[in-house]
C-alpha cells in the first residue's frame, strides 16, 4: 500500500489530489496578487482575501510569502518541462519540435499572464536555497530546448550559432510576452502565438547564405 505524502506540518496528507488542487489555487491567487501589487507590497492577507479564505489555510500549505513566490515559479517551470517532454516524445524534425515547444510555451504564457509575469520578476527575493531549486528546474527546461537546437544545427537546418544562447534567447523572448501583451488589446492570443513563433523560428533557421 502506497503511503500518503507528508505535509509541511509533519502530518500525512489524507486526500493528496484535493490537497494539490488547493495548493495550486493558492499559487494562482498569489500570482494574481503579486502581479497586481508586486512582491514587496503584496501580503498573504491579500492572497487569502483573493481566495475568500483565512490566512490559516495558506499557512497549512506554505510557511511564508517567499515560499509561495518560489513555488509559483518552480511549479510553472516543472509543468513546462512535462509539456516539453511530451513535444519531444511526439518527435518530428528539429524545426517542428522547436516550433511546437515555442508555441506551447507561448500558449501557456497567454493563458496565465499573471502567473508568468511573476516568472520574470526579480529572483533575488528568494533565499539561496529556493534560488538554487528554481535554477535547477529552469536549467532542465533550457537544456531540453538546447537539445532541439543542437539537433537542428547538426542537421544543417538551424544556423550554426551557440545553441545555449539560442535556447535562452527564445525562452526569455516568449516569457517576456507576459510583460507587454494585453488581453484587452486588439490582438487575440492565436495571432500572437502564430506571429511570435514565426519570428523566433525564422531567426534560428539557416539561410541560403549560411
PDB file of C-alpha atoms in Angstrom, residues 129-206:
ATOM      1  CA  UNK A 129      18.093  27.526  -1.201  1.00  0.00           C
ATOM      2  CA  UNK A 130      14.979  28.408  -3.197  1.00  0.00           C
ATOM      3  CA  UNK A 131      17.042  30.221  -5.811  1.00  0.00           C
ATOM      4  CA  UNK A 132      19.105  27.071  -6.342  1.00  0.00           C
ATOM      5  CA  UNK A 133      15.953  24.938  -6.546  1.00  0.00           C
ATOM      6  CA  UNK A 134      14.441  27.265  -9.136  1.00  0.00           C
ATOM      7  CA  UNK A 135      17.644  27.386 -11.149  1.00  0.00           C
ATOM      8  CA  UNK A 136      17.781  23.593 -11.215  1.00  0.00           C
ATOM      9  CA  UNK A 137      14.384  23.223 -12.908  1.00  0.00           C
ATOM     10  CA  UNK A 138      14.975  26.203 -15.188  1.00  0.00           C
ATOM     11  CA  UNK A 139      18.231  24.664 -16.334  1.00  0.00           C
ATOM     12  CA  UNK A 140      16.451  21.395 -17.109  1.00  0.00           C
ATOM     13  CA  UNK A 141      13.973  23.195 -19.359  1.00  0.00           C
ATOM     14  CA  UNK A 142      16.731  25.193 -21.035  1.00  0.00           C
ATOM     15  CA  UNK A 143      18.752  22.030 -21.697  1.00  0.00           C
ATOM     16  CA  UNK A 144      15.782  20.368 -23.384  1.00  0.00           C
ATOM     17  CA  UNK A 145      15.352  23.355 -25.711  1.00  0.00           C
ATOM     18  CA  UNK A 146      19.087  23.486 -26.303  1.00  0.00           C
ATOM     19  CA  UNK A 147      18.985  19.825 -27.288  1.00  0.00           C
ATOM     20  CA  UNK A 148      16.469  20.605 -30.032  1.00  0.00           C
ATOM     21  CA  UNK A 149      18.643  23.462 -31.283  1.00  0.00           C
ATOM     22  CA  UNK A 150      21.739  21.245 -31.301  1.00  0.00           C
ATOM     23  CA  UNK A 151      19.889  18.657 -33.394  1.00  0.00           C
ATOM     24  CA  UNK A 152      18.901  21.338 -35.871  1.00  0.00           C
ATOM     25  CA  UNK A 153      22.448  22.690 -36.125  1.00  0.00           C
ATOM     26  CA  UNK A 154      23.854  19.209 -36.730  1.00  0.00           C
ATOM     27  CA  UNK A 155      21.214  18.582 -39.398  1.00  0.00           C
ATOM     28  CA  UNK A 156      22.051  21.851 -41.129  1.00  0.00           C
ATOM     29  CA  UNK A 157      18.528  23.179 -40.543  1.00  0.00           C
ATOM     30  CA  UNK A 158      19.440  25.827 -37.960  1.00  0.00           C
ATOM     31  CA  UNK A 159      22.180  28.425 -38.227  1.00  0.00           C
ATOM     32  CA  UNK A 160      25.448  27.365 -36.612  1.00  0.00           C
ATOM     33  CA  UNK A 161      25.195  29.613 -33.591  1.00  0.00           C
ATOM     34  CA  UNK A 162      25.711  28.886 -29.909  1.00  0.00           C
ATOM     35  CA  UNK A 163      22.790  26.522 -29.028  1.00  0.00           C
ATOM     36  CA  UNK A 164      22.786  27.591 -25.383  1.00  0.00           C
ATOM     37  CA  UNK A 165      22.469  31.274 -26.257  1.00  0.00           C
ATOM     38  CA  UNK A 166      19.824  30.492 -28.878  1.00  0.00           C
ATOM     39  CA  UNK A 167      17.741  28.448 -26.436  1.00  0.00           C
ATOM     40  CA  UNK A 168      17.974  31.077 -23.713  1.00  0.00           C
ATOM     41  CA  UNK A 169      17.051  33.860 -26.150  1.00  0.00           C
ATOM     42  CA  UNK A 170      13.931  32.031 -27.346  1.00  0.00           C
ATOM     43  CA  UNK A 171      12.770  31.171 -23.821  1.00  0.00           C
ATOM     44  CA  UNK A 172      13.236  34.696 -22.487  1.00  0.00           C
ATOM     45  CA  UNK A 173      11.556  36.224 -25.547  1.00  0.00           C
ATOM     46  CA  UNK A 174       8.497  34.020 -25.024  1.00  0.00           C
ATOM     47  CA  UNK A 175       8.306  34.693 -21.278  1.00  0.00           C
ATOM     48  CA  UNK A 176       8.688  38.401 -21.988  1.00  0.00           C
ATOM     49  CA  UNK A 177       5.323  38.382 -23.781  1.00  0.00           C
ATOM     50  CA  UNK A 178       3.763  38.426 -20.303  1.00  0.00           C
ATOM     51  CA  UNK A 179       5.233  41.929 -19.890  1.00  0.00           C
ATOM     52  CA  UNK A 180       3.637  43.526 -22.914  1.00  0.00           C
ATOM     53  CA  UNK A 181       0.593  41.537 -24.019  1.00  0.00           C
ATOM     54  CA  UNK A 182      -2.781  42.974 -23.035  1.00  0.00           C
ATOM     55  CA  UNK A 183      -5.846  40.688 -23.149  1.00  0.00           C
ATOM     56  CA  UNK A 184      -7.933  43.840 -23.677  1.00  0.00           C
ATOM     57  CA  UNK A 185      -5.957  44.800 -26.778  1.00  0.00           C
ATOM     58  CA  UNK A 186      -6.889  44.180 -30.426  1.00  0.00           C
ATOM     59  CA  UNK A 187      -4.628  41.156 -30.972  1.00  0.00           C
ATOM     60  CA  UNK A 188      -6.081  37.767 -29.943  1.00  0.00           C
ATOM     61  CA  UNK A 189      -3.853  35.022 -28.467  1.00  0.00           C
ATOM     62  CA  UNK A 190      -3.808  32.846 -31.638  1.00  0.00           C
ATOM     63  CA  UNK A 191      -2.436  35.810 -33.593  1.00  0.00           C
ATOM     64  CA  UNK A 192       0.320  36.381 -31.019  1.00  0.00           C
ATOM     65  CA  UNK A 193       1.199  32.683 -30.909  1.00  0.00           C
ATOM     66  CA  UNK A 194       1.465  32.452 -34.693  1.00  0.00           C
ATOM     67  CA  UNK A 195       3.465  35.622 -35.282  1.00  0.00           C
ATOM     68  CA  UNK A 196       5.828  35.427 -32.322  1.00  0.00           C
ATOM     69  CA  UNK A 197       6.553  31.766 -33.082  1.00  0.00           C
ATOM     70  CA  UNK A 198       7.270  32.569 -36.742  1.00  0.00           C
ATOM     71  CA  UNK A 199       9.577  35.451 -35.830  1.00  0.00           C
ATOM     72  CA  UNK A 200      11.570  33.362 -33.364  1.00  0.00           C
ATOM     73  CA  UNK A 201      11.850  30.296 -35.598  1.00  0.00           C
ATOM     74  CA  UNK A 202      12.834  32.370 -38.643  1.00  0.00           C
ATOM     75  CA  UNK A 203      15.642  33.841 -36.572  1.00  0.00           C
ATOM     76  CA  UNK A 204      17.024  30.349 -35.933  1.00  0.00           C
ATOM     77  CA  UNK A 205      16.708  28.798 -39.398  1.00  0.00           C
ATOM     78  CA  UNK A 206      19.771  28.598 -41.570  1.00  0.00           C
TER      79      UNK A 206
END
